[in-house]
Amino acid sequence: MSRIGVFVCQCGNNIESTVDTGQVASDMKEMPGVVFSCTYKFMCSSPGQEMVRQAIKDKRLDGIVVSACSPHMHEKTFRKASESAGLNPYKCEIVNIREQCSWVHHDTTKKIGTRKSNDLTRMIIERLKKNKPLKKINIPVNKKALVIGGGIAGIQAALDIADGGREVILVEREPSIGGNMARLSETFPTMDCSQCILTPKMVEAELHDKIKILTYSEVEKLDGYIGNFTVTIKKKAKYVDESTCTGCGECMEKCPFKADSEFELGLNKRKVIYTPFPQAVPNIPVIDAPNCVMLTKGKCGICAKVCGPGSIDFEQKDEFIEEQVGAVVVATGYDLMPNERFGEYGYGKIKDVVSGMQFERLASSSGPTGGQIFRPSDGKVPEQIVFLQCIGSRDEAKGVSYCSKICCMYTAKHTMLYKHKVHDGQAYVFYMDIRAGGKRYEEFTRRAQEQEDAMYLRGRVARIYERDGKVVVQGADTLSGTQVVIEADMVVLATALVSRPGADSLAQKLGIGYDKYKFYNEYHPKLKPVETVTAGIFLSGACVGPMDIPESVSMGSASASKVLALFSSDEMAREPIVAAVNKQRCNACWDCVVACPYTAIEKEEVKDRQGNVIGWNANVNEGVCQGCGVCVAACRSKVVDLAGYTDEQVFAAINAF
Amino acid sequence: MEAELREKAKELLGSGEIGVVIGFGWNKRKTRTTPVFITKAEDTDKLVFNAYCVNNLSVYLTRKYPDVKAMGKAAIVAKGCDIKNLAVMIAEGQFKRDDTYIIGMTCSGVGYKQELIEANGGELKPEIMPVKCHNCDVRNPHISDAVIGETTDFTPPEEPVGMVFDKIKQIEAMDAKGRFGFWEEHFSRCIKCYACRQVCSLCYCDRCITDKNTPQWIDSSAHARGNFSWNLVRAMHLTGRCTFCGECERACPVNIPLNVINKKMAVVMEDAFDHRSGYDPEVHPPMIVFDIENDKEEFIK
Ligand SMILES: Cc1cc2nc3c(=O)[nH]c(=O)nc-3n(C[C@H](O)[C@H](O)[C@H](O)COP(=O)(O)OP(=O)(O)OC[C@H]3O[C@@H](n4cnc5c(N)ncnc54)[C@H](O)[C@@H]3O)c2cc1C
Ligand code: SF4
Ligand code: SF4
Ligand code: SF4
């Protein structure tokens, strides 16, 4: 016979107002196997927990049921209390009589609430009788981290992990780390030069003896589980031997062919053998294979001739590298909504309509114009410039429904940069609202309007067209209720920040979730902002959603602290809520194998004494299993069971209703 | 055709590679064919192939028959429709493609029930052929190690025809109550003999869920609740897997129209997943496959 204790919480008045907890306690006391019951105002308080511990000891309880709030809130609390009183923590069960009962019933006579609390508690008491004591599972931890994406978020995460003494592999898709921040001119709200604050970090990462940077590389595959991932990285052929290249740049100097520069967003050309920008890390050029005449037609090869150390290798092939890591930080950043989507604003047709990021390049001292604002069509200094905010953002119909969050700030920054460079020029901004929440942000946008002469017009632009070398902007100023026509020289569109193309397929490779815009999902948006549903994989930066540099850096550091905590011991304990296959009965049909969302089930050979394979069965890898129970549902003969949620437990609960 | 088949069987058994040839043989009075298990080259003359060969012999390759497995590597005489079951079994890991030698038989149809052919003087007329034969696209075996018989020339109708399809339309036209009544009436006859399960090569589980009693998942009483439970579980467990071979309905002693359930589920699967079972031994039946990349629904991603 069981010796079960039932603890019914009043939660102040949260539960007590519609549930007679005293009645529940005395009714439950009548159930077979229940030897103790009580109620208390706040069971989760220290005295409440002490009551639980005392009762376990005094009444020699072999199981407890706490009827209180959601197990999400205090399951841990009471399991800890049980453990410290010598009871196996998995012999403690929580019944939710608050969110699922008292809060949804308004009957102050307490009849309904009491009856339902009785039903719920009774079910869990019966379930508890079938609970087996469970032990936490210990799994070894490989103390090396993988960081995917070498933007500011990824660089920060890598540096912090490495400074914590752990090895890091930083994988970057482009020929250099740096990400979007490398493109920016000056940064709000302090207006320091982006490259000047970024490049020291890039160099620090390059020189750090714990960081291995793999550029021009992508994650091909990720297997395994927290503490024990195996990653396959595809390192694209650079056609340059990294071990001997000195970065002298002779090859780039002499290469006779050019292509559009991705880094400069089409505002400039680069050579076919190139580094994206002068401060690239690593400072090793790559050959743009589809545009290289040697690689495509077998002619030229000038770079190879001029290269002193003979580092050019036209025979180089893509390489696949396998690494064992214990944790992964995803920091793949963002992209901008392709401007081509906004035909009505003349993008693509009118040369002098550019994107915000292109404007950053025009304003950057290392950009194609050396930091002078020239308009692309004829190189004239624009005397009137119009900035349009919310292009694609907050526009369910044509773009995305969310706010891109940083455009208000960078547009204000752009008007200032413009004013500093074109003193007599006039900047106009069409906006919907100004959203400048953040330390010193409101002051910043005010400064643009009040001290830097930017003319802010609240309203939408209806049409943009070219006339006599001008870009005519027609819009409404909804505050004064007038139509506005501005004969501008140049227009800058603050296009929406979006996820990177292919963000979804990377998420699928990693087994993490994403929203309908393909931004990655946090485990909990408030309380677990850098964790994902897959243990051991963390998120940083704008791959989660639009954010600015301070936030990206914070997330990078936050992920690093999670990784370092994980790496602080050789083994990690995890919840024992995992599936197990009754191997004698398994039909080896592999339904569970194909059903498991976490690929936690493997096909296992059955061997006889001589070692001959005589059959197969499914086997759950405890380290990977997340306890979702999908396999239990999938198995036609019901030979998979989930510890802590066994069929017997579930049936016992149902039958008690 | 039979001579060719016997020759092949002789050769396979003679080579020592094959331990048993599973095929069809006559009963004593030559009014029915029954499964035969030939292990010696000199017995291969017992093998026959004709319109009586309606059985789907793939069931003998399941884990339900360890004694057949003990005979060594099997060669199985299989019509195109039987091969579909083999394909599903391979997809579900029940054996490897190389573990079984498939003797594919070209086919021009079989009788729905052997006694009907007998009543017809041994002749096969279209009226006594099952619906699957009228719509068959595998009269020339689609997966095999050897093909016996001349290539047959038959194009199934574009829109499938037959009683089963008429019945599906009829049931679809009913309201929920009518449909429930229809099945209630049929299922009420079920005597829980599990003949449908026994004859099905895709009901290969070592222990069927109906036999699991700790805890008891399926009510096993032969009353409305138990009968519904069993028939719904059977239908669901075969959804996306059943190849419409028709053996279950043929085996059912109380004539429950199982073909109608099976076909309806197959139609649903084709609509939802573009999947027809039994054509590709590499494709796991899609009902429970976790496959985000190819899922049509956006919400799940
Ligand atoms: C016009 C404009 C102006 C801005 N101005 C400011 C400003 O003044 N101040 C401010 O605080 N913020 C500003 N921002 C925002 C700032 O750019 C971002 O906050 C910051 O760059 C985000 O950094 P990140 O590392 O998350 O992403 P990113 O900078 O996008 O870096 C992601 C990196 O991951 C790499 N990557 C992507 N996918 C893969 C893959 N599959 N495998 C490997 N590598 C991959 C990318 O190549 C890239 O290097 C501005 C943004 C825009 C658009
Ligand atoms: S419980 Fe979920 S995660 Fe664990 S093995 Fe089963 S399907 Fe996979
Ligand atoms: S679904 Fe069940 S029978 Fe099939 S392999 Fe998995 S555990 Fe075994
Ligand atoms: S379904 Fe096709 S292969 Fe099967 S018996 Fe009929 S005609 Fe022959």
mmCIF file of N, CA, C and O in Angstrom, chain B residues 61-121:
data_model
loop_
_atom_site.group_PDB
_atom_site.id
_atom_site.type_symbol
_atom_site.label_atom_id
_atom_site.label_comp_id
_atom_site.label_asym_id
_atom_site.label_seq_id
_atom_site.Cartn_x
_atom_site.Cartn_y
_atom_site.Cartn_z
ATOM 1 N N LEU B 61 6.534 -14.285 -45.485
ATOM 2 C CA LEU B 61 7.869 -13.720 -45.236
ATOM 3 C C LEU B 61 7.900 -12.843 -43.988
ATOM 4 O O LEU B 61 8.906 -12.231 -43.671
ATOM 5 N N THR B 62 6.785 -12.796 -43.275
ATOM 6 C CA THR B 62 6.759 -11.954 -42.073
ATOM 7 C C THR B 62 7.332 -12.705 -40.882
ATOM 8 O O THR B 62 7.512 -13.919 -40.920
ATOM 9 N N ARG B 63 7.545 -11.927 -39.814
ATOM 10 C CA ARG B 63 8.045 -12.530 -38.570
ATOM 11 C C ARG B 63 7.028 -13.470 -37.944
ATOM 12 O O ARG B 63 7.318 -14.130 -36.960
ATOM 13 N N LYS B 64 5.794 -13.504 -38.518
ATOM 14 C CA LYS B 64 4.794 -14.421 -37.991
ATOM 15 C C LYS B 64 5.162 -15.877 -38.326
ATOM 16 O O LYS B 64 4.596 -16.802 -37.781
ATOM 17 N N TYR B 65 6.085 -16.058 -39.283
ATOM 18 C CA TYR B 65 6.434 -17.412 -39.734
ATOM 19 C C TYR B 65 7.918 -17.702 -39.568
ATOM 20 O O TYR B 65 8.645 -17.813 -40.561
ATOM 21 N N PRO B 66 8.375 -17.838 -38.332
ATOM 22 C CA PRO B 66 9.791 -18.117 -38.127
ATOM 23 C C PRO B 66 10.210 -19.450 -38.759
ATOM 24 O O PRO B 66 11.349 -19.617 -39.176
ATOM 25 N N ASP B 67 9.251 -20.385 -38.870
ATOM 26 C CA ASP B 67 9.604 -21.680 -39.464
ATOM 27 C C ASP B 67 9.944 -21.532 -40.949
ATOM 28 O O ASP B 67 10.795 -22.246 -41.475
ATOM 29 N N VAL B 68 9.282 -20.612 -41.630
ATOM 30 C CA VAL B 68 9.622 -20.386 -43.038
ATOM 31 C C VAL B 68 11.009 -19.752 -43.119
ATOM 32 O O VAL B 68 11.845 -20.121 -43.940
ATOM 33 N N LYS B 69 11.252 -18.824 -42.207
ATOM 34 C CA LYS B 69 12.549 -18.152 -42.192
ATOM 35 C C LYS B 69 13.671 -19.175 -41.967
ATOM 36 O O LYS B 69 14.756 -19.068 -42.546
ATOM 37 N N ALA B 70 13.371 -20.190 -41.161
ATOM 38 C CA ALA B 70 14.387 -21.193 -40.837
ATOM 39 C C ALA B 70 14.769 -22.035 -42.050
ATOM 40 O O ALA B 70 15.795 -22.722 -42.048
ATOM 41 N N MET B 71 13.952 -21.996 -43.104
ATOM 42 C CA MET B 71 14.254 -22.794 -44.299
ATOM 43 C C MET B 71 15.363 -22.175 -45.135
ATOM 44 O O MET B 71 15.803 -22.757 -46.114
ATOM 45 N N GLY B 72 15.802 -20.987 -44.784
ATOM 46 C CA GLY B 72 16.869 -20.349 -45.549
ATOM 47 C C GLY B 72 16.338 -19.235 -46.417
ATOM 48 O O GLY B 72 15.164 -18.854 -46.313
ATOM 49 N N LYS B 73 17.185 -18.720 -47.291
ATOM 50 C CA LYS B 73 16.759 -17.606 -48.144
ATOM 51 C C LYS B 73 15.591 -18.035 -49.015
ATOM 52 O O LYS B 73 15.615 -19.115 -49.604
ATOM 53 N N ALA B 74 14.580 -17.192 -49.076
ATOM 54 C CA ALA B 74 13.370 -17.557 -49.801
ATOM 55 C C ALA B 74 13.318 -16.917 -51.180
ATOM 56 O O ALA B 74 13.788 -15.802 -51.379
ATOM 57 N N ALA B 75 12.743 -17.700 -52.122
ATOM 58 C CA ALA B 75 12.331 -17.117 -53.394
ATOM 59 C C ALA B 75 10.812 -17.152 -53.363
ATOM 60 O O ALA B 75 10.216 -18.140 -52.937
ATOM 61 N N ILE B 76 10.189 -16.060 -53.755
ATOM 62 C CA ILE B 76 8.735 -16.017 -53.645
ATOM 63 C C ILE B 76 8.104 -15.759 -55.004
ATOM 64 O O ILE B 76 8.576 -14.922 -55.774
ATOM 65 N N VAL B 77 7.062 -16.549 -55.291
ATOM 66 C CA VAL B 77 6.313 -16.357 -56.526
ATOM 67 C C VAL B 77 5.305 -15.243 -56.253
ATOM 68 O O VAL B 77 4.482 -15.365 -55.343
ATOM 69 N N ALA B 78 5.422 -14.173 -57.024
ATOM 70 C CA ALA B 78 4.605 -13.014 -56.681
ATOM 71 C C ALA B 78 4.052 -12.327 -57.913
ATOM 72 O O ALA B 78 4.770 -12.078 -58.883
ATOM 73 N N LYS B 79 2.763 -12.015 -57.851
ATOM 74 C CA LYS B 79 2.125 -11.176 -58.862
ATOM 75 C C LYS B 79 2.500 -9.726 -58.556
ATOM 76 O O LYS B 79 2.924 -9.423 -57.438
ATOM 77 N N GLY B 80 2.278 -8.869 -59.507
ATOM 78 C CA GLY B 80 2.600 -7.450 -59.281
ATOM 79 C C GLY B 80 2.001 -6.930 -57.999
ATOM 80 O O GLY B 80 2.647 -6.240 -57.199
ATOM 81 N N CYS B 81 0.717 -7.285 -57.764
ATOM 82 C CA CYS B 81 0.051 -6.757 -56.571
ATOM 83 C C CYS B 81 0.680 -7.299 -55.292
ATOM 84 O O CYS B 81 0.756 -6.604 -54.289
ATOM 85 N N ASP B 82 1.165 -8.547 -55.341
ATOM 86 C CA ASP B 82 1.825 -9.104 -54.154
ATOM 87 C C ASP B 82 3.159 -8.381 -53.911
ATOM 88 O O ASP B 82 3.569 -8.178 -52.766
ATOM 89 N N ILE B 83 3.791 -8.020 -55.011
ATOM 90 C CA ILE B 83 5.097 -7.347 -54.902
ATOM 91 C C ILE B 83 4.963 -6.013 -54.169
ATOM 92 O O ILE B 83 5.856 -5.574 -53.459
ATOM 93 N N LYS B 84 3.780 -5.384 -54.323
ATOM 94 C CA LYS B 84 3.569 -4.121 -53.599
ATOM 95 C C LYS B 84 3.746 -4.340 -52.098
ATOM 96 O O LYS B 84 4.351 -3.531 -51.405
ATOM 97 N N ASN B 85 3.208 -5.430 -51.600
ATOM 98 C CA ASN B 85 3.374 -5.701 -50.168
ATOM 99 C C ASN B 85 4.848 -5.892 -49.832
ATOM 100 O O ASN B 85 5.318 -5.418 -48.803
ATOM 101 N N LEU B 86 5.553 -6.614 -50.704
ATOM 102 C CA LEU B 86 6.979 -6.830 -50.448
ATOM 103 C C LEU B 86 7.689 -5.481 -50.374
ATOM 104 O O LEU B 86 8.554 -5.260 -49.524
ATOM 105 N N ALA B 87 7.288 -4.569 -51.257
ATOM 106 C CA ALA B 87 7.935 -3.253 -51.277
ATOM 107 C C ALA B 87 7.724 -2.522 -49.956
ATOM 108 O O ALA B 87 8.647 -1.912 -49.410
ATOM 109 N N VAL B 88 6.494 -2.592 -49.427
ATOM 110 C CA VAL B 88 6.233 -1.918 -48.152
ATOM 111 C C VAL B 88 7.047 -2.579 -47.038
ATOM 112 O O VAL B 88 7.631 -1.917 -46.184
ATOM 113 N N MET B 89 7.107 -3.905 -47.078
ATOM 114 C CA MET B 89 7.856 -4.623 -46.041
ATOM 115 C C MET B 89 9.335 -4.245 -46.085
ATOM 116 O O MET B 89 9.978 -4.084 -45.042
ATOM 117 N N ILE B 90 9.849 -4.085 -47.281
ATOM 118 C CA ILE B 90 11.262 -3.690 -47.395
ATOM 119 C C ILE B 90 11.429 -2.261 -46.854
ATOM 120 O O ILE B 90 12.330 -1.973 -46.072
ATOM 121 N N ALA B 91 10.494 -1.377 -47.260
ATOM 122 C CA ALA B 91 10.572 0.013 -46.793
ATOM 123 C C ALA B 91 10.534 0.066 -45.276
ATOM 124 O O ALA B 91 11.159 0.919 -44.657
ATOM 125 N N GLU B 92 9.809 -0.851 -44.664
ATOM 126 C CA GLU B 92 9.677 -0.849 -43.206
ATOM 127 C C GLU B 92 10.687 -1.777 -42.535
ATOM 128 O O GLU B 92 10.489 -2.184 -41.386
ATOM 129 N N GLY B 93 11.735 -2.113 -43.263
ATOM 130 C CA GLY B 93 12.846 -2.824 -42.634
ATOM 131 C C GLY B 93 12.562 -4.269 -42.263
ATOM 132 O O GLY B 93 13.293 -4.853 -41.470
ATOM 133 N N GLN B 94 11.486 -4.855 -42.802
ATOM 134 C CA GLN B 94 11.177 -6.227 -42.398
ATOM 135 C C GLN B 94 12.157 -7.228 -43.009
ATOM 136 O O GLN B 94 12.405 -8.279 -42.462
ATOM 137 N N PHE B 95 12.668 -6.914 -44.155
ATOM 138 C CA PHE B 95 13.810 -7.646 -44.697
ATOM 139 C C PHE B 95 14.479 -6.750 -45.715
ATOM 140 O O PHE B 95 13.911 -5.724 -46.116
ATOM 141 N N LYS B 96 15.673 -7.136 -46.111
ATOM 142 C CA LYS B 96 16.382 -6.322 -47.087
ATOM 143 C C LYS B 96 16.044 -6.839 -48.476
ATOM 144 O O LYS B 96 15.733 -8.017 -48.647
ATOM 145 N N ARG B 97 16.122 -5.981 -49.451
ATOM 146 C CA ARG B 97 15.804 -6.371 -50.812
ATOM 147 C C ARG B 97 16.587 -7.623 -51.215
ATOM 148 O O ARG B 97 16.040 -8.535 -51.852
ATOM 149 N N ASP B 98 17.850 -7.696 -50.824
ATOM 150 C CA ASP B 98 18.692 -8.826 -51.236
ATOM 151 C C ASP B 98 18.362 -10.113 -50.490
ATOM 152 O O ASP B 98 18.834 -11.178 -50.848
ATOM 153 N N ASP B 99 17.588 -9.985 -49.408
ATOM 154 C CA ASP B 99 17.299 -11.181 -48.606
ATOM 155 C C ASP B 99 16.281 -12.098 -49.266
ATOM 156 O O ASP B 99 16.086 -13.223 -48.825
ATOM 157 N N THR B 100 15.587 -11.595 -50.256
ATOM 158 C CA THR B 100 14.516 -12.376 -50.866
ATOM 159 C C THR B 100 14.631 -12.315 -52.386
ATOM 160 O O THR B 100 14.889 -11.252 -52.943
ATOM 161 N N TYR B 101 14.440 -13.470 -52.990
ATOM 162 C CA TYR B 101 14.454 -13.518 -54.457
ATOM 163 C C TYR B 101 13.012 -13.411 -54.928
ATOM 164 O O TYR B 101 12.162 -14.221 -54.537
ATOM 165 N N ILE B 102 12.734 -12.389 -55.727
ATOM 166 C CA ILE B 102 11.353 -12.197 -56.166
ATOM 167 C C ILE B 102 11.174 -12.739 -57.584
ATOM 168 O O ILE B 102 11.800 -12.266 -58.533
ATOM 169 N N ILE B 103 10.333 -13.789 -57.683
ATOM 170 C CA ILE B 103 9.992 -14.325 -59.006
ATOM 171 C C ILE B 103 8.705 -13.624 -59.430
ATOM 172 O O ILE B 103 7.612 -13.952 -58.973
ATOM 173 N N GLY B 104 8.841 -12.625 -60.251
ATOM 174 C CA GLY B 104 7.683 -11.821 -60.644
ATOM 175 C C GLY B 104 6.904 -12.508 -61.753
ATOM 176 O O GLY B 104 7.471 -12.948 -62.751
ATOM 177 N N MET B 105 5.593 -12.620 -61.571
ATOM 178 C CA MET B 105 4.752 -13.287 -62.562
ATOM 179 C C MET B 105 3.970 -12.241 -63.362
ATOM 180 O O MET B 105 3.288 -11.400 -62.775
ATOM 181 N N THR B 106 4.055 -12.314 -64.670
ATOM 182 C CA THR B 106 3.147 -11.449 -65.426
ATOM 183 C C THR B 106 1.764 -12.065 -65.245
ATOM 184 O O THR B 106 1.610 -13.265 -65.041
ATOM 185 N N CYS B 107 0.751 -11.219 -65.310
ATOM 186 C CA CYS B 107 -0.547 -11.656 -64.816
ATOM 187 C C CYS B 107 -1.645 -11.068 -65.670
ATOM 188 O O CYS B 107 -1.539 -9.949 -66.166
ATOM 189 N N SER B 108 -2.724 -11.857 -65.872
ATOM 190 C CA SER B 108 -3.859 -11.269 -66.585
ATOM 191 C C SER B 108 -5.112 -11.323 -65.740
ATOM 192 O O SER B 108 -6.212 -11.420 -66.234
ATOM 193 N N GLY B 109 -4.885 -11.296 -64.430
ATOM 194 C CA GLY B 109 -6.035 -11.244 -63.535
ATOM 195 C C GLY B 109 -6.284 -12.576 -62.855
ATOM 196 O O GLY B 109 -5.926 -13.631 -63.354
ATOM 197 N N VAL B 110 -6.900 -12.487 -61.681
ATOM 198 C CA VAL B 110 -7.258 -13.693 -60.934
ATOM 199 C C VAL B 110 -8.723 -13.598 -60.547
ATOM 200 O O VAL B 110 -9.360 -12.564 -60.749
ATOM 201 N N GLY B 111 -9.231 -14.681 -59.962
ATOM 202 C CA GLY B 111 -10.624 -14.666 -59.522
ATOM 203 C C GLY B 111 -10.732 -14.066 -58.143
ATOM 204 O O GLY B 111 -9.831 -14.229 -57.316
ATOM 205 N N TYR B 112 -11.850 -13.388 -57.868
ATOM 206 C CA TYR B 112 -12.017 -12.775 -56.562
ATOM 207 C C TYR B 112 -12.068 -13.856 -55.491
ATOM 208 O O TYR B 112 -11.475 -13.744 -54.435
ATOM 209 N N LYS B 113 -12.811 -14.926 -55.782
ATOM 210 C CA LYS B 113 -12.808 -16.072 -54.880
ATOM 211 C C LYS B 113 -12.632 -17.318 -55.737
ATOM 212 O O LYS B 113 -13.211 -17.408 -56.832
ATOM 213 N N GLN B 114 -11.859 -18.255 -55.213
ATOM 214 C CA GLN B 114 -11.559 -19.426 -56.013
ATOM 215 C C GLN B 114 -12.823 -20.206 -56.369
ATOM 216 O O GLN B 114 -12.947 -20.727 -57.473
ATOM 217 N N GLU B 115 -13.808 -20.213 -55.423
ATOM 218 C CA GLU B 115 -15.017 -20.985 -55.708
ATOM 219 C C GLU B 115 -15.805 -20.405 -56.882
ATOM 220 O O GLU B 115 -16.534 -21.115 -57.571
ATOM 221 N N LEU B 116 -15.644 -19.115 -57.126
ATOM 222 C CA LEU B 116 -16.350 -18.503 -58.254
ATOM 223 C C LEU B 116 -15.807 -19.026 -59.582
ATOM 224 O O LEU B 116 -16.545 -19.244 -60.533
ATOM 225 N N ILE B 117 -14.499 -19.223 -59.618
ATOM 226 C CA ILE B 117 -13.907 -19.737 -60.856
ATOM 227 C C ILE B 117 -14.377 -21.175 -61.070
ATOM 228 O O ILE B 117 -14.748 -21.569 -62.187
ATOM 229 N N GLU B 118 -14.364 -21.898 -59.986
ATOM 230 C CA GLU B 118 -14.790 -23.288 -60.063
ATOM 231 C C GLU B 118 -16.218 -23.353 -60.589
ATOM 232 O O GLU B 118 -16.524 -24.108 -61.519
ATOM 233 N N ALA B 119 -17.082 -22.504 -60.030
ATOM 234 C CA ALA B 119 -18.484 -22.475 -60.445
ATOM 235 C C ALA B 119 -18.610 -22.110 -61.918
ATOM 236 O O ALA B 119 -19.577 -22.460 -62.584
ATOM 237 N N ASN B 120 -17.597 -21.399 -62.391
ATOM 238 C CA ASN B 120 -17.617 -20.947 -63.779
ATOM 239 C C ASN B 120 -16.924 -21.936 -64.701
ATOM 240 O O ASN B 120 -16.525 -21.584 -65.805
ATOM 241 N N GLY B 121 -16.732 -23.135 -64.217
ATOM 242 C CA GLY B 121 -16.083 -24.163 -65.034
ATOM 243 C C GLY B 121 -14.618 -23.903 -65.231
ATOM 244 O O GLY B 121 -14.048 -24.239 -66.269
#
